[in-house]
PDB file of C-alpha atoms in Angstrom:
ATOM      1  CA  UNK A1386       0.000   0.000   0.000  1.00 45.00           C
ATOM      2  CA  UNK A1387       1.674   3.958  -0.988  1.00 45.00           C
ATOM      3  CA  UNK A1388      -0.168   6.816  -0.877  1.00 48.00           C
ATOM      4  CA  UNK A1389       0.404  10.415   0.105  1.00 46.00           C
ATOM      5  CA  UNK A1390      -1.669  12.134   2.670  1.00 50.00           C
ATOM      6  CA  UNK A1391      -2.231  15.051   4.951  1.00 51.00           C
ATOM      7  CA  UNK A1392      -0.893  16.499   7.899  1.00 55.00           C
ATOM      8  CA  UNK A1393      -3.327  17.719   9.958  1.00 59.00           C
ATOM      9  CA  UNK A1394      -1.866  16.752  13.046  1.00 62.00           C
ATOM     10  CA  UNK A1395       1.098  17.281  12.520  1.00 61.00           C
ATOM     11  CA  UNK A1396       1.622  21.431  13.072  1.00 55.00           C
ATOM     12  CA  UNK A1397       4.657  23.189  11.179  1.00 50.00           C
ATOM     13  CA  UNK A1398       7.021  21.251   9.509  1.00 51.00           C
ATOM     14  CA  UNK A1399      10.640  22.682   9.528  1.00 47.00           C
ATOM     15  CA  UNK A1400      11.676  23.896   5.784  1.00 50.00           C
ATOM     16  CA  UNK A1401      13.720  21.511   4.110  1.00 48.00           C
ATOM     17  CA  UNK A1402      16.325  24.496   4.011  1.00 46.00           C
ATOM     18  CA  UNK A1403      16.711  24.286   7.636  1.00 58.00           C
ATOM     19  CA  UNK A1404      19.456  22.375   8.608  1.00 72.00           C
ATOM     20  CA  UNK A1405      19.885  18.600   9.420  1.00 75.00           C
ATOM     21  CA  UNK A1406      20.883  19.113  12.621  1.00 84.00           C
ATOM     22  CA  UNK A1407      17.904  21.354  14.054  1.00 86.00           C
ATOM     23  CA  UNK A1408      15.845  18.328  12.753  1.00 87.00           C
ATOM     24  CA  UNK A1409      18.119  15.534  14.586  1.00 91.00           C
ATOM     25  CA  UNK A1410      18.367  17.540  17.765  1.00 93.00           C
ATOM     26  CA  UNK A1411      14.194  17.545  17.994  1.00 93.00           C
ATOM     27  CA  UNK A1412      13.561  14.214  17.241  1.00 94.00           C
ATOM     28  CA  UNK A1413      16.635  13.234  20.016  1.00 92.00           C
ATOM     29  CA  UNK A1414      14.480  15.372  22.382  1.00 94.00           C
ATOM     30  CA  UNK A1415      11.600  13.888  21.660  1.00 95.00           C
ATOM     31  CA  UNK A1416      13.565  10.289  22.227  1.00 95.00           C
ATOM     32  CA  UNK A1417      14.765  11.699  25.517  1.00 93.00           C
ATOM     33  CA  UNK A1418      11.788  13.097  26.888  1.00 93.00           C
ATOM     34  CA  UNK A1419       9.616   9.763  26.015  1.00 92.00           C
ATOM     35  CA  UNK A1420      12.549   7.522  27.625  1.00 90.00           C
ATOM     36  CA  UNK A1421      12.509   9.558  30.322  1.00 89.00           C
ATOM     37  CA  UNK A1422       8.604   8.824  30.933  1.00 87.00           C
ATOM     38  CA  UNK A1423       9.424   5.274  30.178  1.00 83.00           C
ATOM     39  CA  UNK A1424      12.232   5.301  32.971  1.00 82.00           C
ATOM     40  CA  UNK A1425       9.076   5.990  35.194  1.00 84.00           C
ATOM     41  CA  UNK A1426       6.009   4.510  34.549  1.00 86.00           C
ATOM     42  CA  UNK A1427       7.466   1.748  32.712  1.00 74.00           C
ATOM     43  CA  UNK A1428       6.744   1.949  29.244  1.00 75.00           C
ATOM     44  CA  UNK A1429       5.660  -1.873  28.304  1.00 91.00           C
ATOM     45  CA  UNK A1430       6.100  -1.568  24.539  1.00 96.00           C
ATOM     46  CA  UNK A1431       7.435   1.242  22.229  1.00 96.00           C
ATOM     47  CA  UNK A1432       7.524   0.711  18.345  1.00 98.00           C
ATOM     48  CA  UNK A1433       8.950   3.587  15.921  1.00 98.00           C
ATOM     49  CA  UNK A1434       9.939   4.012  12.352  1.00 98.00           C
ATOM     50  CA  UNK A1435      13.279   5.373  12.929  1.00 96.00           C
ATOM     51  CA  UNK A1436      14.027   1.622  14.320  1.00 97.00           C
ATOM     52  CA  UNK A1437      12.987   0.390  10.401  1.00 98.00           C
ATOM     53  CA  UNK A1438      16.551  -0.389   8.293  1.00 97.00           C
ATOM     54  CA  UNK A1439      15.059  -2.373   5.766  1.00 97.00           C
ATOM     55  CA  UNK A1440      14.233  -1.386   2.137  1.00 98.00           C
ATOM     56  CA  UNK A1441      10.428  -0.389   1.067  1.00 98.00           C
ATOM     57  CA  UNK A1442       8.114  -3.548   0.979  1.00 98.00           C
ATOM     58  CA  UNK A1443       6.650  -6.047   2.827  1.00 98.00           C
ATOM     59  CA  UNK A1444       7.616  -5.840   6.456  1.00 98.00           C
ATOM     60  CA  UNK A1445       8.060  -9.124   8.678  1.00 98.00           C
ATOM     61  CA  UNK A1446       9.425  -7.944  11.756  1.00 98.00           C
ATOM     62  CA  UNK A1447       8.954  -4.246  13.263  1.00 98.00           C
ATOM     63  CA  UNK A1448      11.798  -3.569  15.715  1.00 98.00           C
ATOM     64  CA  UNK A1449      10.431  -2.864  19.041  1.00 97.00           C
ATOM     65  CA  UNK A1450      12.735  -0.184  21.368  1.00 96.00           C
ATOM     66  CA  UNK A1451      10.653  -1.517  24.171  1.00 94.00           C
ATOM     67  CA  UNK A1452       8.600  -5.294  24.591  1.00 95.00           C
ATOM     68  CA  UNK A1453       8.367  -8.271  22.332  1.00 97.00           C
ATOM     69  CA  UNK A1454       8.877  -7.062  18.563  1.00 98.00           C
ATOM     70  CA  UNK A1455       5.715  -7.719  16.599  1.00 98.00           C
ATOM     71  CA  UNK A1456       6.187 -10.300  13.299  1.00 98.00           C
ATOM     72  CA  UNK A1457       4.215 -11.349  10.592  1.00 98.00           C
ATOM     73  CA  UNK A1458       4.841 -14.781   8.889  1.00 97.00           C
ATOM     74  CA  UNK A1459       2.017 -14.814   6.789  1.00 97.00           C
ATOM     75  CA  UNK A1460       3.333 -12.961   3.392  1.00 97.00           C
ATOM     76  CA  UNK A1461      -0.093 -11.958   2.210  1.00 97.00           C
ATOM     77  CA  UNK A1462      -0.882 -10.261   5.953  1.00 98.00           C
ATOM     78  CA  UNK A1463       2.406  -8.151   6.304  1.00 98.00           C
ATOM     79  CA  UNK A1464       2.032  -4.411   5.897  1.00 98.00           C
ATOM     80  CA  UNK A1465       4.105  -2.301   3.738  1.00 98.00           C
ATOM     81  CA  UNK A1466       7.039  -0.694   4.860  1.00 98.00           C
ATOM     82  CA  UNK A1467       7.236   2.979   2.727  1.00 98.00           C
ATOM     83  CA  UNK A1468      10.627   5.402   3.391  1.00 97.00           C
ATOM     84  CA  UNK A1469       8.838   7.977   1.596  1.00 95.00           C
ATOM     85  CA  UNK A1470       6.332   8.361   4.323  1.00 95.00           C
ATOM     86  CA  UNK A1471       8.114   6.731   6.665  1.00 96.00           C
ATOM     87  CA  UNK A1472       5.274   4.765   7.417  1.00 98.00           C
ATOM     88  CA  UNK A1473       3.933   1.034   7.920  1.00 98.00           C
ATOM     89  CA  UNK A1474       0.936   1.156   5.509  1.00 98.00           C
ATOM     90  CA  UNK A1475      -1.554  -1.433   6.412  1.00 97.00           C
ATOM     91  CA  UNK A1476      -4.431  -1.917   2.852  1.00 94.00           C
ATOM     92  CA  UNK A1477      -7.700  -2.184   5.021  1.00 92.00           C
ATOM     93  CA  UNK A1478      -8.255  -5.561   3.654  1.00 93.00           C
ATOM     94  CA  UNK A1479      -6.313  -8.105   5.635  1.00 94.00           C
ATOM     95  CA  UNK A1480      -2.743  -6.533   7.518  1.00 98.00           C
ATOM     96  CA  UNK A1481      -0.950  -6.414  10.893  1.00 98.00           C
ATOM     97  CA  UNK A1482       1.818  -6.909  12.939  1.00 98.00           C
ATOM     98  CA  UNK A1483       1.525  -9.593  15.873  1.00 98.00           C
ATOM     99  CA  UNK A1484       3.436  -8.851  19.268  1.00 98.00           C
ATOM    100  CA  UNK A1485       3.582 -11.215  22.457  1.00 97.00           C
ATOM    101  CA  UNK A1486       4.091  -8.639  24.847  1.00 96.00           C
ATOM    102  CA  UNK A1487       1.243  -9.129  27.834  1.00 94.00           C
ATOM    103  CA  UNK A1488      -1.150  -7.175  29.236  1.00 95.00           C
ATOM    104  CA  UNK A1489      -1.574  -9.641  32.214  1.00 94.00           C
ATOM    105  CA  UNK A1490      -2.147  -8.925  35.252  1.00 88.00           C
ATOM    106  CA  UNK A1491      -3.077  -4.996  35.402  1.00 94.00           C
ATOM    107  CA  UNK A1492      -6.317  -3.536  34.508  1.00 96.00           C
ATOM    108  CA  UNK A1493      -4.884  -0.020  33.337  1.00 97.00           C
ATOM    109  CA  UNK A1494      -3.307   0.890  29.817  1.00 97.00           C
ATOM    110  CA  UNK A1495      -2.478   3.971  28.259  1.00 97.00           C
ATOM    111  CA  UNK A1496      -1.541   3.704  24.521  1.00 98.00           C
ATOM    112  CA  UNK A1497      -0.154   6.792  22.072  1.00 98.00           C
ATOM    113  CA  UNK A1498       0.350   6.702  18.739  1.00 98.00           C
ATOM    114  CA  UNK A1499       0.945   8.577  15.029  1.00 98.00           C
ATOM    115  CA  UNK A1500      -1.477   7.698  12.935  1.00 96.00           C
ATOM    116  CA  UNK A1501      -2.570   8.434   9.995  1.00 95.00           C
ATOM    117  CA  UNK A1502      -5.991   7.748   8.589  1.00 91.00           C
ATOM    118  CA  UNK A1503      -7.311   8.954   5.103  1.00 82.00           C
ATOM    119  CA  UNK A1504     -10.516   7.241   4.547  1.00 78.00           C
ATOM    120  CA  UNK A1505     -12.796   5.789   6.917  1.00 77.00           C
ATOM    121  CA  UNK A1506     -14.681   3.326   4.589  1.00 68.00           C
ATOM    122  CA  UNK A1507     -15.297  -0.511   6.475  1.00 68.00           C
ATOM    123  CA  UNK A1508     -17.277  -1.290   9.389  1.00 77.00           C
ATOM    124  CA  UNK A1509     -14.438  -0.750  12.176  1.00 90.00           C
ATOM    125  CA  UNK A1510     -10.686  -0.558  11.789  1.00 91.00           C
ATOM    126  CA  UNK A1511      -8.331  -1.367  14.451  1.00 96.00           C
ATOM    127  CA  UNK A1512      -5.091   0.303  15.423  1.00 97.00           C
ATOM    128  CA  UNK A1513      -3.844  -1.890  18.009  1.00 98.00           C
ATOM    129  CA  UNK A1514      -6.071  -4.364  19.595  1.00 98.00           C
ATOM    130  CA  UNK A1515      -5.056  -6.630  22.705  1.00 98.00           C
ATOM    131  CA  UNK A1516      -6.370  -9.891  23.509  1.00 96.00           C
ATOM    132  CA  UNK A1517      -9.942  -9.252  21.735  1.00 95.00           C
ATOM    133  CA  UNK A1518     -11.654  -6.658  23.176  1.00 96.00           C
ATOM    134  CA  UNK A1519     -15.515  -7.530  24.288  1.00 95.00           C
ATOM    135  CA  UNK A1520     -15.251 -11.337  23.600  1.00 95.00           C
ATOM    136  CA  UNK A1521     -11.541 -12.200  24.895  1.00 94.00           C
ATOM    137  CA  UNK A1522     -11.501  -9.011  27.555  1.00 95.00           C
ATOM    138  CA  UNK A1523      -8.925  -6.602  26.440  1.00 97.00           C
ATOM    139  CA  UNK A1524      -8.287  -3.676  25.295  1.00 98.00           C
ATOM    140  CA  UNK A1525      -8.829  -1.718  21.734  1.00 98.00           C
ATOM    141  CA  UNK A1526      -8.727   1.595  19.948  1.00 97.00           C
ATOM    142  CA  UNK A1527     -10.280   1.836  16.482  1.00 95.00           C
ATOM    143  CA  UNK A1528     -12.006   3.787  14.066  1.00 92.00           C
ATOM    144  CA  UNK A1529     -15.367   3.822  12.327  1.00 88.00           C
ATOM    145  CA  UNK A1530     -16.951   4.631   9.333  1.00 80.00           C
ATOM    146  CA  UNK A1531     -17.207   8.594  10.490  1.00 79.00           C
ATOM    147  CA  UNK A1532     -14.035   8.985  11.802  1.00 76.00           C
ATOM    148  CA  UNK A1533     -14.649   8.617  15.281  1.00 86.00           C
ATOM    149  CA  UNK A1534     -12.158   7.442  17.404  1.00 91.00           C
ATOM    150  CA  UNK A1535     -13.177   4.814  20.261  1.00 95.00           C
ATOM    151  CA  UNK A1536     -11.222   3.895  23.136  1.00 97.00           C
ATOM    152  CA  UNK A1537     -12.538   0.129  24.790  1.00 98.00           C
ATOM    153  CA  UNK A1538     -12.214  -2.277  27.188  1.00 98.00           C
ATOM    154  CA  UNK A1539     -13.349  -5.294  28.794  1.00 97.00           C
ATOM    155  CA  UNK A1540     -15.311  -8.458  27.955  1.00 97.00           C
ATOM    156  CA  UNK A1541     -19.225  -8.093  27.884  1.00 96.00           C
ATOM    157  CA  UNK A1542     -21.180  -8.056  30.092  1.00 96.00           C
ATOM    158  CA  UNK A1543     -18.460  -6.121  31.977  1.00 96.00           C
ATOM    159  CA  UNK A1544     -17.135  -4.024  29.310  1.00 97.00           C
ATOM    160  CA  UNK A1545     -16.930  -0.239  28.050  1.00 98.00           C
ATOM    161  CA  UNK A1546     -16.217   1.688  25.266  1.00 97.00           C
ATOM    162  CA  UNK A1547     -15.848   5.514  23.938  1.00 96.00           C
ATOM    163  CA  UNK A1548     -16.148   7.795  21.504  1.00 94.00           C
ATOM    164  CA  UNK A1549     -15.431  11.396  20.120  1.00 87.00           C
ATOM    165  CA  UNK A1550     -17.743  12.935  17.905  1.00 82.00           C
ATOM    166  CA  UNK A1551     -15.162  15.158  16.116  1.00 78.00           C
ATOM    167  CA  UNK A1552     -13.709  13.958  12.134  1.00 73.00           C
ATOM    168  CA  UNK A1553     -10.540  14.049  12.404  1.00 80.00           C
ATOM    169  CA  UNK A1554      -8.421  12.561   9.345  1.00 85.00           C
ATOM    170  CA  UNK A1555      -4.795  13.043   8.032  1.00 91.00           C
ATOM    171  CA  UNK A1556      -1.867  12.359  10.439  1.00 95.00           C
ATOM    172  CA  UNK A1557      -2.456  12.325  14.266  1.00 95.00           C
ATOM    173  CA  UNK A1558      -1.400  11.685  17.166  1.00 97.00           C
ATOM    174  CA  UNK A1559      -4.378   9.782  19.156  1.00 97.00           C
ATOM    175  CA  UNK A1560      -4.327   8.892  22.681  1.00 98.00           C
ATOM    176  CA  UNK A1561      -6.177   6.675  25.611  1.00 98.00           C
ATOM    177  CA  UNK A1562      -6.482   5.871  28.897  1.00 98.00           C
ATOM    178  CA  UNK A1563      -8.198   3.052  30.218  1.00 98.00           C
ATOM    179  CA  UNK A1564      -8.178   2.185  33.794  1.00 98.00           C
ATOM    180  CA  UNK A1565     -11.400  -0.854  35.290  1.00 97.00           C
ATOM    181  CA  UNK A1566     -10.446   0.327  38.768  1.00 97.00           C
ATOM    182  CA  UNK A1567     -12.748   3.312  38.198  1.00 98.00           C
ATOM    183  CA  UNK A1568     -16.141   3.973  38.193  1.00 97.00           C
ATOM    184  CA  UNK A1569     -18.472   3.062  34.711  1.00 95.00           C
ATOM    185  CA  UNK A1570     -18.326   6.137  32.445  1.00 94.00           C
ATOM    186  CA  UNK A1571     -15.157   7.247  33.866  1.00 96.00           C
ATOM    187  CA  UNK A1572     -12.680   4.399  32.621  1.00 98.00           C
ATOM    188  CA  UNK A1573     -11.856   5.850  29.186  1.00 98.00           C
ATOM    189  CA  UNK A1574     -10.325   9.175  28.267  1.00 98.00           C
ATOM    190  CA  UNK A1575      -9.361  10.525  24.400  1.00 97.00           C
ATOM    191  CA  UNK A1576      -7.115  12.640  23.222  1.00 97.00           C
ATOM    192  CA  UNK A1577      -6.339  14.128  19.831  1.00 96.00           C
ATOM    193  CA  UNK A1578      -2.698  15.546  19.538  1.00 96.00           C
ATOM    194  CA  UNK A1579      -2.631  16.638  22.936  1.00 97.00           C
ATOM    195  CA  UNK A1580      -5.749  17.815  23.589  1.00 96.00           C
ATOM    196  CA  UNK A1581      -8.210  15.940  25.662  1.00 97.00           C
ATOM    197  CA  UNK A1582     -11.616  15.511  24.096  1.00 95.00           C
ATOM    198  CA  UNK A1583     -14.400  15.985  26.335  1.00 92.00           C
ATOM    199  CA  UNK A1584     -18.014  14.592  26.267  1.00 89.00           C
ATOM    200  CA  UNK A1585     -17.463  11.191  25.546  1.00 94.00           C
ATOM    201  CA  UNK A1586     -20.378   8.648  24.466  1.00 94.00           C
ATOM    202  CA  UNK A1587     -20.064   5.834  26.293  1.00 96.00           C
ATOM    203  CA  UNK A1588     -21.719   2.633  26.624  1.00 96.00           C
ATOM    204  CA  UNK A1589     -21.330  -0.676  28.605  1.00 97.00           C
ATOM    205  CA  UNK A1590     -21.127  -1.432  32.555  1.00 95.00           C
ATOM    206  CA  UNK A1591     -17.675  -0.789  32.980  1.00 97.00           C
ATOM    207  CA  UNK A1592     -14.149  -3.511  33.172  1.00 97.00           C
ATOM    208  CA  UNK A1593     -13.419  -4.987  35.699  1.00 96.00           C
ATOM    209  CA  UNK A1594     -10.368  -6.827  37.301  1.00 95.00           C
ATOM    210  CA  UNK A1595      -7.352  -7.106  34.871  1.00 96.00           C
ATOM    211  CA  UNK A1596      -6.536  -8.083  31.513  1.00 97.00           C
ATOM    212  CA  UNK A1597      -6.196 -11.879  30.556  1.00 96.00           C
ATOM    213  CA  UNK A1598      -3.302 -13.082  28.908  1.00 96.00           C
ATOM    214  CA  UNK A1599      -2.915 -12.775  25.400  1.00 96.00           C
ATOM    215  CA  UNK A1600      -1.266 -11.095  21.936  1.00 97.00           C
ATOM    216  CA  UNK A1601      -0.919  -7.654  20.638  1.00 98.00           C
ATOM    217  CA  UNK A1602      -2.375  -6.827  17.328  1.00 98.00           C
ATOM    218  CA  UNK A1603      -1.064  -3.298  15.375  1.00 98.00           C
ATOM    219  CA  UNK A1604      -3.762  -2.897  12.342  1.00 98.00           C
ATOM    220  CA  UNK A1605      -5.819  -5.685  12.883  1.00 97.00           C
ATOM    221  CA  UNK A1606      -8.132  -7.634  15.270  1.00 96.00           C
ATOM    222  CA  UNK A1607      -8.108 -11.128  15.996  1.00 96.00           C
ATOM    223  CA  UNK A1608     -11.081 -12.875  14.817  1.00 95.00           C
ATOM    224  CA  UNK A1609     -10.203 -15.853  16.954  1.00 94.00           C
ATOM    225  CA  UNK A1610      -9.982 -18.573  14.418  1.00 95.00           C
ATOM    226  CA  UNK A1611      -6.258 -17.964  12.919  1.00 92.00           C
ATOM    227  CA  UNK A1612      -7.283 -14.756  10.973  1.00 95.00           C
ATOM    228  CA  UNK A1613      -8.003 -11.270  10.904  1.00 96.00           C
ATOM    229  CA  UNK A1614     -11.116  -8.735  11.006  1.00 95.00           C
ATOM    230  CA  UNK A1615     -11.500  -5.089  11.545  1.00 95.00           C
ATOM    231  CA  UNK A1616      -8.229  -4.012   9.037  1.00 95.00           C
ATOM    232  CA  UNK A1617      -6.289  -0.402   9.178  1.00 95.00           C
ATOM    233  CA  UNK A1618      -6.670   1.472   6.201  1.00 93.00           C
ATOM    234  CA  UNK A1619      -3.857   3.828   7.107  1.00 94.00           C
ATOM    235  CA  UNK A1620      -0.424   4.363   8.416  1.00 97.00           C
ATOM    236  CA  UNK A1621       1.219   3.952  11.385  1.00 98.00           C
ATOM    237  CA  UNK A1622       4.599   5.869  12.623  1.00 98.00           C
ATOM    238  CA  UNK A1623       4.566   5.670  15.898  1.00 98.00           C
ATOM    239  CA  UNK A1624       3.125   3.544  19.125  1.00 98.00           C
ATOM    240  CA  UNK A1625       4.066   3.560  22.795  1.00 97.00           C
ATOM    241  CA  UNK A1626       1.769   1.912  25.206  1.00 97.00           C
ATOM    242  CA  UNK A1627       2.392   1.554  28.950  1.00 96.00           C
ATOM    243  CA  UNK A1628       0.200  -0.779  31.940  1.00 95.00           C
ATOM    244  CA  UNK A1629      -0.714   2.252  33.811  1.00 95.00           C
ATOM    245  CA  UNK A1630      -3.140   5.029  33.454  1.00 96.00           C
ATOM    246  CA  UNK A1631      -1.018   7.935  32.450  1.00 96.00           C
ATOM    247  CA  UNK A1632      -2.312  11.397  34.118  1.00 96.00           C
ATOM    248  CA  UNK A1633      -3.166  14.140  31.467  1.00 97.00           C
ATOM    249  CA  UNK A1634      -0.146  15.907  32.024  1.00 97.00           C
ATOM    250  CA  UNK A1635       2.079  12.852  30.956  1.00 96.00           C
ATOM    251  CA  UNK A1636      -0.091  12.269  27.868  1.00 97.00           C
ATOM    252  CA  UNK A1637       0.546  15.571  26.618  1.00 97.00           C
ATOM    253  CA  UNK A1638       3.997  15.396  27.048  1.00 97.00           C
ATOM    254  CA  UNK A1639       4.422  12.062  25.080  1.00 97.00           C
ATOM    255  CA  UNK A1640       2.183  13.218  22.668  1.00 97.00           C
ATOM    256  CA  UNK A1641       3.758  16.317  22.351  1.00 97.00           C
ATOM    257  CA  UNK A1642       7.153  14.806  21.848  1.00 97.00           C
ATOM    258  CA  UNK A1643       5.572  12.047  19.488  1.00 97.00           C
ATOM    259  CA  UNK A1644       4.258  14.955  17.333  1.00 97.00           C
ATOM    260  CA  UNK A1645       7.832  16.965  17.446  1.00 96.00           C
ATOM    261  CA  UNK A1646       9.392  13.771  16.018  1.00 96.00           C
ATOM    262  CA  UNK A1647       6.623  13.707  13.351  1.00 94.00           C
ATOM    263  CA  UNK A1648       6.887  16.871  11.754  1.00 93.00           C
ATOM    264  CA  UNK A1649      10.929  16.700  12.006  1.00 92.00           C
ATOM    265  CA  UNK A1650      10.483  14.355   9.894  1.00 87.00           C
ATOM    266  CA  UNK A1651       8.719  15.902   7.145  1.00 78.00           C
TER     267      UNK A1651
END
């Protein structure tokens, strides 16, 4: 999958005149600052471009910085790897990236990550999925045919999921929180580069306990019988996830420093 695609989220770009080493000195701050949160809330898995050495095509393995790197061995499900927008490009039809990394034992997850997202035309499509969300009691954040972003957790009937009502297409940086030791309707929080989007529609009874055992999917869901559903149509540059709840201020920051990285890129 190649394509071009907007910016929207990505704020200004620095002039290709500008020198290389204004450009290498944000995205090492960006590193720095989102190690730094690592060093203390203990990122659980980190996946980014820059990490990418191979040439365009077909991508088996994505290096992880932090966790279990995720693989494909199927051929016909690995995503694209494109230099031009230094992307993974996932088609919407059938795509993702597998990781082992375990959300076991904790009932909180915060996940970040650039994104971009042109079209919004299938049923639901799945950034990064854990362990099924609503049948197998994990975690998810996808899109749907609008554009809205949810944020979900849980296994029905103890469950809950989110959504903004803003459109929001182009490159991103998206943002959630979920945490089951709090209260239905409070257990899931958005944000859209940096900003926290309030009013949420919610729906479900609330997680509970912690997260089962299980795999990490980036672009795809699990349909439980050896497959996929729910395919990306869109890029991903970017993902960091962690096993707590990450306060507001810390999502900023991380997004913030995701988006810095972004547009130094450019």
């Amino acid at each position: 999958m190649s394509r071009s695609h907007s910016k929207s989220g990505l704020g200004s770009k620095i002039s290709r005149s500008d020198d290389i080493g204004k450009r290498q000195a944000i995205i090492y701050d960006g590193d720095h600052l989102i190690w730094q949160m690592s060093k203390a809330v203990s990122s659980h898995f980190w996946i980014d471009a820059l990490e990418i050495s191979q040439a365009a095509g077909d991508l088996t393995t994505w290096p992880a910085r932090v966790g279990i790197s995720p693989t494909q061995p199927t051929g016909s499900m690995r995503p694209s790897w494109n230099p031009a927008t230094g992307e993974v490009e996932f088609d919407a039809v059938g795509e993702a990236l597998i990781s082992t990394t375990s959300w076991a034992a904790t009932g909180a997850m915060t996940l970040i990550a650039m994104v971009t997202k042109d079209s919004f035309s299938v049923a639901f499509d799945v950034v990064a999925e854990y362990k099924r969300y609503f049948v197998g009691g994990g975690w998810s954040m996808f899109f749907n045919t609008v554009a809205r972003a949810f944020a979900a957790h849980g296994k029905n009937p103890n469950y809950q999921d989110a959504f903004e009502t803003l459109t929001a297409s182009g490159t991103n940086c998206w943002a959630m929180v979920c945490d089951s030791s709090l209260a239905a309707g409070s257990q899931l929080r958005l944000w859209l580069n940096g900003v926290e989007l309030t009013g949420l529609t919610t729906s479900g009874g609330g997680a509970a306990g912690n997260y089962p055992a299980g795999n990490l999917f980036i672009g795809a869901r699990d349909d439980g019988v050896g497959g996929l559903e729910r395919p990306l149509g869109g890029g991903i540059r970017e993902l960091i996830a962690y096993t707590v709840a990450l306060t507001p201020s810390q999502v900023v920051d991380v997004s913030a420093a995701m988006s810095a990285k972004a547009a130094a890129l450019q």
